[in-house]
Amino acid sequence: MTEVPVVTKVEELRNFVRAKRLAGKSIGLTPTMGALHAGHLSLVEILSQHVDCVIVTIFVNPTQFSVNEDFGRYPRQLKEDIEKLLKVKADLVFAPHVEEMYPSDFSTRVIMSGPAQVNLEDRFRPTHFEGVATVVAKLLNQSQADIAIFGEKDYQQLQVIRQLVRDLDISTRILAGPTLREADGLALSSRNIYLSEDERAKAPQLYLALRSAVSQILSGGDISEALKQSCEIIVNAGMKIDYLEARHAESLTPLRSMAEGPARLLVAAHLGKTRLIDNIPVS
Ligand code: PAF
């Protein structure tokens, strides 16, 4: 099988897109930070059912990490990533260097309210969505993709990006891909490699706690009582909770009863040095 071509310059990306457009092809974008796993590959597969050409971006975006986060140790494995992409239908990898995305005179930031400021991830990572919105706006502009796909695993990010494209009249359609899980329920994440053997054994409790809350709520239980019991499951597994909340599935505003709209449970917790996030619909 031939290797997926890799470009690092915006101009090369634009030339590729221009040539495909001239040939009448539609363009899809899968933005990633690399360290690809089956979850990323499933996004590429879903997208390739909707467009003629799929571009995968691999860029560990410094602006979405704060100083105390894992930017320095975030896994970078471009060669392995490119090999993994041979298993799916990816047509181009765009892997820019930091200077290509943020030249020394770079001066713009996309700052959002709405789903970017709802006291979930933003409470613990105050500059995170500014970095995500800025880089995603750039990637969508650079590629002019017809469709871009993002995983539901980063659920608040997905809602932020949907708001971003609505607010800035970006014509790219946003697709969501479901979270892929290990057999024991742990959501696939590039950060799972940080977990020790013992932590890896405990980590699925996060998902089990979400499942337990959903089944209580669906059988008529009080939302806050269900969340309280799920917090206990998570704490008993040795994790420190940042948040476990029931929110409106689109606006992400707090939800007290199921009558207030479609609900989603979202959680973030620390297990040792690793921060895990997960979410599931209440349905
Ligand atoms: O979800 C990610 O991997 C990143 O936040 C994204 C969307 C590629 C932006 O850097």
PDB file of C-alpha atoms in Angstrom, residues 20-167:
ATOM      1  CA  LYS A  20      -9.013  18.170  -5.835  1.00  0.00           C
ATOM      2  CA  ARG A  21     -11.637  20.886  -6.217  1.00  0.00           C
ATOM      3  CA  LEU A  22     -10.708  21.310  -9.906  1.00  0.00           C
ATOM      4  CA  ALA A  23     -11.282  17.579 -10.283  1.00  0.00           C
ATOM      5  CA  GLY A  24     -14.731  18.046  -8.728  1.00  0.00           C
ATOM      6  CA  LYS A  25     -13.904  16.313  -5.424  1.00  0.00           C
ATOM      7  CA  SER A  26     -15.312  17.136  -2.005  1.00  0.00           C
ATOM      8  CA  ILE A  27     -12.955  17.626   0.950  1.00  0.00           C
ATOM      9  CA  GLY A  28     -13.165  16.348   4.523  1.00  0.00           C
ATOM     10  CA  LEU A  29     -10.979  17.256   7.491  1.00  0.00           C
ATOM     11  CA  THR A  30     -10.110  15.227  10.587  1.00  0.00           C
ATOM     12  CA  PRO A  31      -8.176  17.506  12.950  1.00  0.00           C
ATOM     13  CA  THR A  32      -6.049  15.603  15.485  1.00  0.00           C
ATOM     14  CA  MET A  33      -3.059  16.110  17.726  1.00  0.00           C
ATOM     15  CA  GLY A  34      -1.606  12.793  16.575  1.00  0.00           C
ATOM     16  CA  ALA A  35      -0.832   9.741  18.755  1.00  0.00           C
ATOM     17  CA  LEU A  36      -3.599   8.212  16.702  1.00  0.00           C
ATOM     18  CA  HIS A  37      -5.698   5.376  18.090  1.00  0.00           C
ATOM     19  CA  ALA A  38      -8.705   3.439  16.824  1.00  0.00           C
ATOM     20  CA  GLY A  39     -10.992   6.331  17.803  1.00  0.00           C
ATOM     21  CA  HIS A  40      -9.211   8.690  15.395  1.00  0.00           C
ATOM     22  CA  LEU A  41      -9.187   6.044  12.667  1.00  0.00           C
ATOM     23  CA  SER A  42     -12.937   5.565  13.087  1.00  0.00           C
ATOM     24  CA  LEU A  43     -13.412   9.328  12.535  1.00  0.00           C
ATOM     25  CA  VAL A  44     -11.471   9.065   9.264  1.00  0.00           C
ATOM     26  CA  GLU A  45     -13.602   6.087   8.239  1.00  0.00           C
ATOM     27  CA  ILE A  46     -16.877   7.852   9.008  1.00  0.00           C
ATOM     28  CA  LEU A  47     -15.751  10.969   7.168  1.00  0.00           C
ATOM     29  CA  SER A  48     -14.638   9.034   4.096  1.00  0.00           C
ATOM     30  CA  GLN A  49     -18.239   7.854   3.691  1.00  0.00           C
ATOM     31  CA  HIS A  50     -19.276  11.502   3.233  1.00  0.00           C
ATOM     32  CA  VAL A  51     -16.506  13.061   1.113  1.00  0.00           C
ATOM     33  CA  ASP A  52     -14.169  12.141  -1.754  1.00  0.00           C
ATOM     34  CA  CYS A  53     -10.906  13.183  -0.045  1.00  0.00           C
ATOM     35  CA  VAL A  54      -9.971  13.050   3.612  1.00  0.00           C
ATOM     36  CA  ILE A  55      -7.231  15.261   5.056  1.00  0.00           C
ATOM     37  CA  VAL A  56      -5.932  14.363   8.522  1.00  0.00           C
ATOM     38  CA  THR A  57      -4.204  17.136  10.421  1.00  0.00           C
ATOM     39  CA  ILE A  58      -1.619  16.250  13.042  1.00  0.00           C
ATOM     40  CA  PHE A  59      -0.614  19.217  15.162  1.00  0.00           C
ATOM     41  CA  VAL A  60       0.007  19.355  18.898  1.00  0.00           C
ATOM     42  CA  ASN A  61      -1.444  22.812  19.353  1.00  0.00           C
ATOM     43  CA  PRO A  62       0.530  24.713  22.024  1.00  0.00           C
ATOM     44  CA  THR A  63      -2.126  27.406  22.541  1.00  0.00           C
ATOM     45  CA  GLN A  64      -4.648  24.973  24.010  1.00  0.00           C
ATOM     46  CA  PHE A  65      -2.297  23.826  26.784  1.00  0.00           C
ATOM     47  CA  SER A  66      -1.684  25.951  29.858  1.00  0.00           C
ATOM     48  CA  VAL A  67       1.786  26.117  31.411  1.00  0.00           C
ATOM     49  CA  ASN A  68       1.115  23.381  33.992  1.00  0.00           C
ATOM     50  CA  GLU A  69      -0.289  20.934  31.416  1.00  0.00           C
ATOM     51  CA  ASP A  70       1.304  18.133  29.392  1.00  0.00           C
ATOM     52  CA  PHE A  71       2.326  19.962  26.173  1.00  0.00           C
ATOM     53  CA  GLY A  72       5.964  18.895  26.610  1.00  0.00           C
ATOM     54  CA  ARG A  73       5.246  15.224  27.211  1.00  0.00           C
ATOM     55  CA  TYR A  74       2.228  14.883  24.880  1.00  0.00           C
ATOM     56  CA  PRO A  75       3.014  11.849  22.668  1.00  0.00           C
ATOM     57  CA  ARG A  76       4.452  12.786  19.269  1.00  0.00           C
ATOM     58  CA  GLN A  77       4.776   9.833  16.905  1.00  0.00           C
ATOM     59  CA  LEU A  78       4.277  11.067  13.358  1.00  0.00           C
ATOM     60  CA  LYS A  79       5.892   8.032  11.702  1.00  0.00           C
ATOM     61  CA  GLU A  80       3.641   5.560  13.539  1.00  0.00           C
ATOM     62  CA  ASP A  81       0.619   7.788  12.909  1.00  0.00           C
ATOM     63  CA  ILE A  82       1.253   7.789   9.167  1.00  0.00           C
ATOM     64  CA  GLU A  83       1.550   3.993   9.206  1.00  0.00           C
ATOM     65  CA  LYS A  84      -1.753   3.682  11.070  1.00  0.00           C
ATOM     66  CA  LEU A  85      -3.447   5.853   8.463  1.00  0.00           C
ATOM     67  CA  LEU A  86      -2.648   3.214   5.817  1.00  0.00           C
ATOM     68  CA  LYS A  87      -5.465   1.142   7.343  1.00  0.00           C
ATOM     69  CA  VAL A  88      -8.080   3.770   6.457  1.00  0.00           C
ATOM     70  CA  LYS A  89      -8.844   6.002   3.511  1.00  0.00           C
ATOM     71  CA  ALA A  90      -6.760   9.093   4.255  1.00  0.00           C
ATOM     72  CA  ASP A  91      -5.583  11.107   1.252  1.00  0.00           C
ATOM     73  CA  LEU A  92      -3.292  13.669   2.865  1.00  0.00           C
ATOM     74  CA  VAL A  93      -1.654  14.378   6.208  1.00  0.00           C
ATOM     75  CA  PHE A  94      -1.140  18.017   7.112  1.00  0.00           C
ATOM     76  CA  ALA A  95       1.473  18.135   9.894  1.00  0.00           C
ATOM     77  CA  PRO A  96       2.584  21.759  10.230  1.00  0.00           C
ATOM     78  CA  HIS A  97       5.375  22.968  12.506  1.00  0.00           C
ATOM     79  CA  VAL A  98       4.471  25.420  15.245  1.00  0.00           C
ATOM     80  CA  GLU A  99       6.038  28.350  13.318  1.00  0.00           C
ATOM     81  CA  GLU A 100       3.846  27.594  10.308  1.00  0.00           C
ATOM     82  CA  MET A 101       0.691  27.890  12.406  1.00  0.00           C
ATOM     83  CA  TYR A 102       1.911  30.634  14.725  1.00  0.00           C
ATOM     84  CA  PRO A 103       4.551  32.829  13.085  1.00  0.00           C
ATOM     85  CA  SER A 104       6.340  35.203  15.458  1.00  0.00           C
ATOM     86  CA  ASP A 105       3.968  38.099  14.690  1.00  0.00           C
ATOM     87  CA  PHE A 106       0.798  36.015  15.206  1.00  0.00           C
ATOM     88  CA  SER A 107      -1.702  38.299  16.969  1.00  0.00           C
ATOM     89  CA  THR A 108      -5.209  36.805  16.839  1.00  0.00           C
ATOM     90  CA  ARG A 109      -7.166  34.778  19.395  1.00  0.00           C
ATOM     91  CA  VAL A 110     -10.722  33.479  19.112  1.00  0.00           C
ATOM     92  CA  ILE A 111     -12.347  34.031  22.508  1.00  0.00           C
ATOM     93  CA  MET A 112     -15.777  32.512  23.014  1.00  0.00           C
ATOM     94  CA  SER A 113     -18.578  32.491  25.537  1.00  0.00           C
ATOM     95  CA  GLY A 114     -21.608  30.173  25.218  1.00  0.00           C
ATOM     96  CA  PRO A 115     -20.556  26.513  25.475  1.00  0.00           C
ATOM     97  CA  ALA A 116     -16.937  27.583  25.985  1.00  0.00           C
ATOM     98  CA  GLN A 117     -17.845  29.123  29.348  1.00  0.00           C
ATOM     99  CA  VAL A 118     -20.155  26.817  31.232  1.00  0.00           C
ATOM    100  CA  ASN A 119     -18.011  25.845  34.202  1.00  0.00           C
ATOM    101  CA  LEU A 120     -16.922  22.440  32.938  1.00  0.00           C
ATOM    102  CA  GLU A 121     -13.505  22.050  31.229  1.00  0.00           C
ATOM    103  CA  ASP A 122     -13.218  25.841  31.088  1.00  0.00           C
ATOM    104  CA  ARG A 123     -13.270  26.040  34.896  1.00  0.00           C
ATOM    105  CA  PHE A 124     -10.132  23.903  35.148  1.00  0.00           C
ATOM    106  CA  ARG A 125      -8.500  24.920  31.838  1.00  0.00           C
ATOM    107  CA  PRO A 126      -9.442  28.603  31.461  1.00  0.00           C
ATOM    108  CA  THR A 127      -7.497  29.268  28.235  1.00  0.00           C
ATOM    109  CA  HIS A 128      -8.071  25.860  26.641  1.00  0.00           C
ATOM    110  CA  PHE A 129     -11.013  26.678  24.370  1.00  0.00           C
ATOM    111  CA  GLU A 130      -9.425  29.918  23.238  1.00  0.00           C
ATOM    112  CA  GLY A 131      -6.575  27.774  21.889  1.00  0.00           C
ATOM    113  CA  VAL A 132      -8.915  25.150  20.417  1.00  0.00           C
ATOM    114  CA  ALA A 133     -11.194  27.719  18.734  1.00  0.00           C
ATOM    115  CA  THR A 134      -8.219  29.607  17.310  1.00  0.00           C
ATOM    116  CA  VAL A 135      -6.527  26.544  15.832  1.00  0.00           C
ATOM    117  CA  VAL A 136      -9.753  24.999  14.539  1.00  0.00           C
ATOM    118  CA  ALA A 137     -10.757  28.296  12.860  1.00  0.00           C
ATOM    119  CA  LYS A 138      -7.317  28.325  11.202  1.00  0.00           C
ATOM    120  CA  LEU A 139      -7.523  24.683  10.078  1.00  0.00           C
ATOM    121  CA  LEU A 140     -11.014  25.154   8.635  1.00  0.00           C
ATOM    122  CA  ASN A 141      -9.914  28.294   6.783  1.00  0.00           C
ATOM    123  CA  GLN A 142      -6.726  26.690   5.507  1.00  0.00           C
ATOM    124  CA  SER A 143      -8.475  23.566   4.211  1.00  0.00           C
ATOM    125  CA  GLN A 144     -11.839  25.062   3.190  1.00  0.00           C
ATOM    126  CA  ALA A 145     -13.207  21.599   3.995  1.00  0.00           C
ATOM    127  CA  ASP A 146     -16.805  20.757   3.142  1.00  0.00           C
ATOM    128  CA  ILE A 147     -17.081  18.614   6.278  1.00  0.00           C
ATOM    129  CA  ALA A 148     -14.933  18.269   9.401  1.00  0.00           C
ATOM    130  CA  ILE A 149     -15.327  15.560  12.016  1.00  0.00           C
ATOM    131  CA  PHE A 150     -14.700  15.697  15.768  1.00  0.00           C
ATOM    132  CA  GLY A 151     -15.092  13.011  18.419  1.00  0.00           C
ATOM    133  CA  GLU A 152     -17.852  13.062  21.029  1.00  0.00           C
ATOM    134  CA  LYS A 153     -15.212  12.073  23.586  1.00  0.00           C
ATOM    135  CA  ASP A 154     -14.350  15.796  23.882  1.00  0.00           C
ATOM    136  CA  TYR A 155     -17.997  16.731  24.120  1.00  0.00           C
ATOM    137  CA  GLN A 156     -17.647  20.327  25.284  1.00  0.00           C
ATOM    138  CA  GLN A 157     -15.058  20.893  22.538  1.00  0.00           C
ATOM    139  CA  LEU A 158     -17.554  19.553  19.969  1.00  0.00           C
ATOM    140  CA  GLN A 159     -20.235  21.996  21.125  1.00  0.00           C
ATOM    141  CA  VAL A 160     -17.704  24.855  21.147  1.00  0.00           C
ATOM    142  CA  ILE A 161     -16.703  24.069  17.553  1.00  0.00           C
ATOM    143  CA  ARG A 162     -20.331  23.879  16.442  1.00  0.00           C
ATOM    144  CA  GLN A 163     -20.899  27.314  17.973  1.00  0.00           C
ATOM    145  CA  LEU A 164     -17.690  28.636  16.384  1.00  0.00           C
ATOM    146  CA  VAL A 165     -18.709  27.691  12.838  1.00  0.00           C
ATOM    147  CA  ARG A 166     -22.207  29.107  13.374  1.00  0.00           C
ATOM    148  CA  ASP A 167     -20.910  32.383  14.805  1.00  0.00           C
TER     149      ASP A 167
END
